[in-house]
Short mmCIF file of C-alpha atoms and ligand atoms in Angstrom, two decimals:
data_model
loop_
_atom_site.label_atom_id
_atom_site.label_comp_id
_atom_site.label_asym_id
_atom_site.label_seq_id
_atom_site.Cartn_x
_atom_site.Cartn_y
_atom_site.Cartn_z
CA UNK A 119 95.34 133.55 72.78
CA UNK A 120 91.75 133.28 73.95
CA UNK A 121 91.50 129.99 72.10
CA UNK A 122 94.59 128.71 73.85
CA UNK A 123 93.20 129.64 77.29
CA UNK A 124 89.89 128.01 76.37
CA UNK A 125 91.66 124.81 75.28
CA UNK A 126 93.64 124.78 78.54
CA UNK A 127 90.44 125.21 80.57
CA UNK A 128 88.79 122.34 78.71
CA UNK A 129 91.80 120.09 79.30
CA UNK A 130 91.50 120.92 83.01
CA UNK A 131 87.73 120.28 82.96
CA UNK A 132 88.36 116.84 81.45
CA UNK A 133 91.04 116.33 84.14
CA UNK A 134 93.77 116.04 81.51
CA UNK A 135 95.95 117.86 84.05
CA UNK A 136 99.38 117.01 82.64
CA UNK A 137 98.29 117.93 79.11
CA UNK A 138 97.01 121.28 80.44
CA UNK A 139 100.26 121.90 82.30
CA UNK A 140 102.48 120.95 79.36
CA UNK A 141 100.39 122.66 76.66
CA UNK A 142 102.66 125.70 76.24
CA UNK A 143 105.86 123.61 76.21
CA UNK A 144 104.49 121.18 73.66
CA UNK A 145 103.19 124.02 71.48
CA UNK A 146 106.66 125.58 71.48
CA UNK A 147 108.19 122.18 70.70
CA UNK A 148 105.66 121.73 67.86
CA UNK A 149 106.70 125.06 66.31
CA UNK A 150 110.43 124.34 66.67
CA UNK A 151 110.26 120.79 65.34
CA UNK A 152 107.53 121.55 62.79
CA UNK A 153 105.09 118.92 64.06
CA UNK A 154 102.04 118.07 62.00
CA UNK A 155 98.70 118.61 63.78
CA UNK A 156 98.41 114.89 64.37
CA UNK A 157 101.96 114.68 65.75
CA UNK A 158 101.18 117.56 68.13
CA UNK A 159 98.00 115.86 69.36
CA UNK A 160 99.86 112.56 69.76
CA UNK A 161 102.64 114.24 71.79
CA UNK A 162 100.15 116.02 74.07
CA UNK A 163 98.13 112.88 74.77
CA UNK A 164 101.27 110.81 75.31
CA UNK A 165 102.45 113.22 78.01
CA UNK A 166 99.06 112.85 79.69
CA UNK A 167 99.12 109.05 79.43
CA UNK A 168 102.68 108.76 80.78
CA UNK A 169 102.00 111.04 83.73
CA UNK A 170 98.78 109.21 84.50
CA UNK A 171 100.69 105.94 84.58
CA UNK A 172 103.22 107.42 86.98
CA UNK A 173 100.51 108.93 89.22
CA UNK A 174 98.60 105.65 89.20
CA UNK A 175 101.77 103.74 90.17
CA UNK A 176 102.52 106.23 92.95
CA UNK A 177 98.97 105.96 94.27
CA UNK A 178 99.03 102.14 94.27
CA UNK A 179 102.48 102.19 95.88
CA UNK A 180 101.14 104.47 98.67
CA UNK A 181 98.06 102.29 99.18
CA UNK A 182 100.25 99.17 99.35
CA UNK A 183 101.91 100.45 102.56
CA UNK A 184 105.14 98.54 101.94
CA UNK A 185 107.46 98.81 104.96
CA UNK A 186 110.54 99.17 102.74
CA UNK A 187 111.25 99.15 99.04
CA UNK A 188 113.37 96.13 98.19
CA UNK A 189 113.86 94.64 94.76
CA UNK A 190 114.50 91.11 93.54
CA UNK A 191 117.48 92.47 91.61
CA UNK A 192 119.07 93.65 94.90
CA UNK A 193 118.87 90.19 96.42
CA UNK A 194 122.26 88.52 96.99
CA UNK A 195 121.64 84.89 96.00
CA UNK A 196 125.23 83.91 96.75
CA UNK A 197 124.57 84.64 100.42
CA UNK A 198 121.46 82.41 100.50
CA UNK A 199 122.24 79.25 98.48
CA UNK A 200 119.06 77.48 99.67
CA UNK A 201 117.14 79.82 97.35
CA UNK A 202 116.87 78.91 93.69
CA UNK A 203 117.39 82.15 91.69
CA UNK A 204 115.58 80.61 88.72
CA UNK A 205 112.46 80.03 90.80
CA UNK A 206 112.52 83.62 92.09
CA UNK A 207 113.00 84.95 88.55
CA UNK A 208 110.12 82.84 87.27
CA UNK A 209 107.87 84.04 90.11
CA UNK A 210 109.01 87.58 89.30
CA UNK A 211 107.23 87.29 85.94
CA UNK A 212 104.01 87.41 88.02
CA UNK A 213 102.39 84.42 86.33
CA UNK A 214 101.48 83.33 89.87
CA UNK A 215 99.37 86.49 90.29
CA UNK A 216 97.51 85.79 87.04
CA UNK A 217 96.78 82.27 88.32
CA UNK A 218 95.84 83.49 91.85
CA UNK A 219 98.54 81.29 93.37
CA UNK A 220 100.26 81.91 96.68
CA UNK A 221 103.86 82.16 97.81
CA UNK A 222 104.91 81.01 101.25
CA UNK A 223 108.33 82.22 102.35
CA UNK A 224 109.57 80.27 105.34
CA UNK A 225 112.70 80.54 107.43
CA UNK A 226 114.38 82.02 110.48
CA UNK A 227 114.70 85.79 111.02
CA UNK A 228 116.90 87.85 108.73
CA UNK A 229 117.11 85.41 105.80
CA UNK A 230 115.31 87.73 103.37
CA UNK A 231 111.62 86.73 103.62
CA UNK A 232 110.33 90.31 103.78
CA UNK A 233 112.91 91.39 101.18
CA UNK A 234 111.67 88.83 98.64
CA UNK A 235 108.01 89.44 99.50
CA UNK A 236 108.40 93.20 98.91
CA UNK A 237 110.47 92.46 95.80
CA UNK A 238 107.51 90.57 94.32
CA UNK A 239 105.21 93.39 95.46
CA UNK A 240 107.32 96.01 93.64
CA UNK A 241 107.23 93.89 90.46
CA UNK A 242 103.43 93.61 90.78
CA UNK A 243 103.06 97.37 91.32
CA UNK A 244 105.25 98.06 88.27
CA UNK A 245 102.99 95.75 86.27
CA UNK A 246 99.93 97.80 87.24
CA UNK A 247 98.58 95.42 89.91
CA UNK A 248 97.02 96.42 93.21
CA UNK A 249 98.98 95.33 96.28
CA UNK A 250 98.51 95.57 100.04
CA UNK A 251 101.07 94.80 102.73
CA UNK A 252 100.24 93.95 106.29
CA UNK A 253 101.60 91.86 109.12
CA UNK A 254 99.52 89.18 110.80
CA UNK A 255 99.36 91.11 114.12
CA UNK A 256 98.18 94.25 112.24
CA UNK A 257 95.66 92.23 110.21
CA UNK A 258 94.00 90.71 113.28
CA UNK A 259 94.12 94.04 115.14
CA UNK A 260 92.32 95.77 112.26
CA UNK A 261 89.80 92.93 111.99
CA UNK A 262 89.10 93.06 115.73
CA UNK A 263 88.52 96.81 115.56
CA UNK A 264 86.18 96.24 112.60
CA UNK A 265 84.29 93.58 114.59
CA UNK A 266 83.77 96.05 117.44
CA UNK A 267 82.46 98.64 114.98
CA UNK A 268 80.24 96.05 113.29
CA UNK A 269 82.12 96.45 109.99
CA UNK A 270 83.91 93.07 109.83
CA UNK A 271 82.46 92.00 106.43
CA UNK A 272 83.52 95.32 104.88
CA UNK A 273 87.04 95.03 106.29
CA UNK A 274 87.33 91.44 105.10
CA UNK A 275 86.20 92.61 101.66
CA UNK A 276 88.93 95.26 101.79
CA UNK A 277 91.64 92.56 101.95
CA UNK A 278 89.96 90.63 99.18
CA UNK A 279 89.98 93.42 96.62
CA UNK A 280 93.77 93.54 96.14
CA UNK A 281 95.34 91.42 93.41
CA UNK A 282 98.26 90.69 95.71
CA UNK A 283 98.06 90.59 99.51
CA UNK A 284 101.20 90.29 101.63
CA UNK A 285 100.86 88.91 105.14
CA UNK A 286 104.20 89.25 106.86
CA UNK A 287 105.41 87.96 110.23
CA UNK A 288 103.15 84.96 110.69
CA UNK A 289 104.44 83.16 113.73
CA UNK A 290 105.68 85.91 116.01
CA UNK A 291 102.31 86.26 117.72
CA UNK A 292 100.06 83.43 118.86
CA UNK A 293 96.45 84.04 117.87
CA UNK A 294 93.47 83.17 120.02
CA UNK A 295 90.70 81.11 118.44
CA UNK A 296 88.61 84.13 117.46
CA UNK A 297 91.60 85.83 115.83
CA UNK A 298 92.42 82.61 113.98
CA UNK A 299 88.84 82.45 112.69
CA UNK A 300 89.12 86.00 111.38
CA UNK A 301 92.41 85.13 109.67
CA UNK A 302 90.71 82.09 108.16
CA UNK A 303 87.94 84.32 106.76
CA UNK A 304 90.51 86.47 104.95
CA UNK A 305 92.32 83.45 103.49
CA UNK A 306 88.99 81.90 102.50
CA UNK A 307 87.79 85.05 100.78
CA UNK A 308 90.96 85.17 98.67
CA UNK A 309 91.09 81.46 97.86
CA UNK A 310 91.44 81.01 94.07
CA UNK A 311 90.55 84.69 93.59
CA UNK A 312 93.73 86.54 94.50
CA UNK A 313 97.37 85.83 95.34
CA UNK A 314 98.67 85.94 98.86
CA UNK A 315 102.33 86.07 99.87
CA UNK A 316 102.87 84.95 103.41
CA UNK A 317 106.07 84.88 105.45
CA UNK A 318 106.60 82.76 108.53
CA UNK A 319 109.33 81.65 110.91
CA UNK A 320 107.26 78.65 111.98
CA UNK A 321 106.86 75.09 110.71
CA UNK A 322 103.44 74.13 109.45
CA UNK A 323 103.36 71.56 112.23
CA UNK A 324 103.45 74.46 114.72
CA UNK A 325 100.44 76.21 113.21
CA UNK A 326 97.94 74.34 115.41
CA UNK A 327 99.50 75.88 118.48
CA UNK A 328 100.02 79.20 116.70
CA UNK A 329 96.30 79.43 115.85
CA UNK A 330 95.17 77.92 119.18
CA UNK A 331 93.10 75.50 117.13
CA UNK A 332 94.31 72.56 115.08
CA UNK A 333 91.18 72.40 112.90
CA UNK A 334 91.31 76.07 111.91
CA UNK A 335 95.08 75.88 111.33
CA UNK A 336 94.60 72.90 109.02
CA UNK A 337 91.77 74.66 107.16
CA UNK A 338 93.92 77.78 106.65
CA UNK A 339 96.91 75.76 105.44
CA UNK A 340 94.68 73.65 103.21
CA UNK A 341 93.55 76.73 101.28
CA UNK A 342 96.91 78.48 101.33
CA UNK A 343 98.83 75.45 100.06
CA UNK A 344 96.38 74.24 97.42
CA UNK A 345 97.99 76.45 94.75
CA UNK A 346 101.23 77.55 96.35
CA UNK A 347 104.95 77.96 95.89
CA UNK A 348 106.74 77.15 99.13
CA UNK A 349 110.18 78.68 99.49
CA UNK A 350 112.07 77.30 102.43
CA UNK A 351 115.05 79.46 103.30
CA UNK A 352 117.68 77.76 105.39
CA UNK A 353 120.63 79.93 106.16
CA UNK A 354 122.20 82.65 108.17
CA UNK A 355 120.63 85.98 108.94
CA UNK A 356 121.80 88.66 106.53
CA UNK A 357 121.38 91.21 109.32
CA UNK A 358 123.81 89.35 111.53
CA UNK A 359 126.29 88.22 108.89
CA UNK A 360 128.95 90.69 109.94
CA UNK A 361 128.52 89.74 113.59
CA UNK A 362 128.65 86.06 112.67
CA UNK A 363 131.83 86.69 110.74
CA UNK A 364 133.26 88.40 113.81
CA UNK A 365 132.49 85.22 115.77
CA UNK A 366 129.56 86.56 117.79
CA UNK A 367 126.80 83.91 117.91
CA UNK A 368 123.43 85.67 118.00
CA UNK A 369 121.23 82.54 118.52
CA UNK A 370 119.03 83.07 121.57
CA UNK A 371 118.05 79.92 123.44
CA UNK A 372 115.16 79.06 125.77
CA UNK A 373 112.84 81.75 124.42
CA UNK A 374 110.26 79.32 123.08
CA UNK A 375 110.97 80.76 119.61
CA UNK A 376 111.66 77.91 117.27
CA UNK A 377 114.22 78.53 114.60
CA UNK A 378 113.29 76.50 111.52
CA UNK A 379 116.94 76.50 110.52
CA UNK A 380 117.76 74.48 113.63
CA UNK A 381 114.87 72.04 113.90
CA UNK A 382 115.00 69.21 116.38
CA UNK A 383 113.41 66.96 113.79
CA UNK A 384 115.37 68.41 110.89
CA UNK A 385 112.22 68.33 108.77
CA UNK A 386 111.47 70.97 106.17
CA UNK A 387 108.42 73.16 106.61
CA UNK A 388 106.72 71.78 103.49
CA UNK A 389 107.03 68.25 104.85
CA UNK A 390 105.30 68.95 108.07
CA UNK A 391 101.69 69.74 107.24
P1 ADP B 4 113.31 88.38 107.30
O1 ADP B 4 112.05 88.99 106.82
O2 ADP B 4 113.55 87.00 106.80
O3 ADP B 4 113.46 88.46 108.80
P2 ADP B 4 114.50 90.57 105.85
O4 ADP B 4 113.96 90.32 104.51
O5 ADP B 4 113.85 91.67 106.63
O6 ADP B 4 114.53 89.25 106.72
O7 ADP B 4 116.06 90.83 105.71
C1 ADP B 4 116.79 91.58 106.69
C2 ADP B 4 117.67 92.60 106.00
O8 ADP B 4 118.69 91.95 105.28
C3 ADP B 4 116.93 93.46 105.01
O9 ADP B 4 117.50 94.74 105.00
C4 ADP B 4 117.16 92.75 103.69
O10 ADP B 4 117.11 93.64 102.60
C5 ADP B 4 118.55 92.19 103.88
N1 ADP B 4 118.75 90.91 103.21
C6 ADP B 4 118.38 89.69 103.65
N2 ADP B 4 118.81 88.72 102.83
C7 ADP B 4 119.44 89.33 101.82
C8 ADP B 4 120.09 88.88 100.64
N3 ADP B 4 120.24 87.57 100.36
N4 ADP B 4 120.60 89.82 99.79
C9 ADP B 4 120.51 91.13 100.08
N5 ADP B 4 119.93 91.62 101.19
C10 ADP B 4 119.39 90.75 102.06
MG1 MG B 5 110.52 89.90 107.92
#
C-alpha cells in the first residue's frame, strides 16, 4: 500500500495528473482483465496521453477566443450556391495552414463569413494548431493600448505567434492612418509565416478609403493576397432568410454601407484590387 501511495505521489510530482487519478481504476482493471505488466503500463500512459490531448485542446480553444463554435459540417451549402463545397472541404484539410496561405471571405452581412472562418478555426484546433480570433476594431484597440503602454512590438509579436489568426469584421469601421499602419505591421509580421483568415463586407477597391490611405491599403492587400484563397459569397443573409421568405425586405439604404452583393459596378471583390 505504501508503494502504491509512493507511486501516486511520483506520478503527481511528474505532473502525470490523469495517470495519478486513474491509478486505482486501472489497477483494478488490470487485475480483472489479467493485464501483463507492460499492458498495464501502456494503459496508464495512454490515459495520461489522451487526457493531455483533451486538456491541450481545451486550453488552445480558450486562448483562441472564438465568438461561437460553428463547424464546416453544419454549413448549409444549398442555401449559399455561390460557395463551392469542394473548395471549402479542401481548405478544411488545413493544407493552407501548412503553406502559410490566407483565406479572404468576402460578402454582405449574414452570408456565413464568420461561420466558415470559425469552422476552419475549429478544424485547426482539432488538428493541434494554435488559433486566435479577433475583430479588426478589437485588434486596433488592443494595438493602440499597447502603443500607449510602450509595448507595441510585444503585442504585434503576440499576433504573430499563432499558426492561424482570424481577423473578422474588416470594413465596419474606418481606420485612421495610424491604425492602418498598425494593422499593416500585423499583416507584415505574419506574411509567409502564418495563415490569416480575414472577413470583409467591403470591396478591395474600397480599402483605400477604409484605411484612410491608398498606399497602406495597397501594401496590406499586396501581402494578404500574395498567397490567398478568395471566397466571394454572393447571396442572401441566412439570418434574414425567414424574414425574406415572409416578404420583408431588410436592405437598408442611404447608410453609406456598401453591400457587395448589390454593387453599382457589379464587379467581384477579387477583380477590384
Ligand atoms: P456573416 O459573418 O457573413 O455576417 P455569419 O457567419 O455570422 O454571417 O452567419 C449568421 C448566422 O447564420 C450564423 O448563426 C451562422 O451560423 C448562420 N449561417 C449563415 N450562413 C449559413 C449557412 N449557409 N448554413 C448554416 N448556417 C448559416
Ligand atoms: Mg461576421
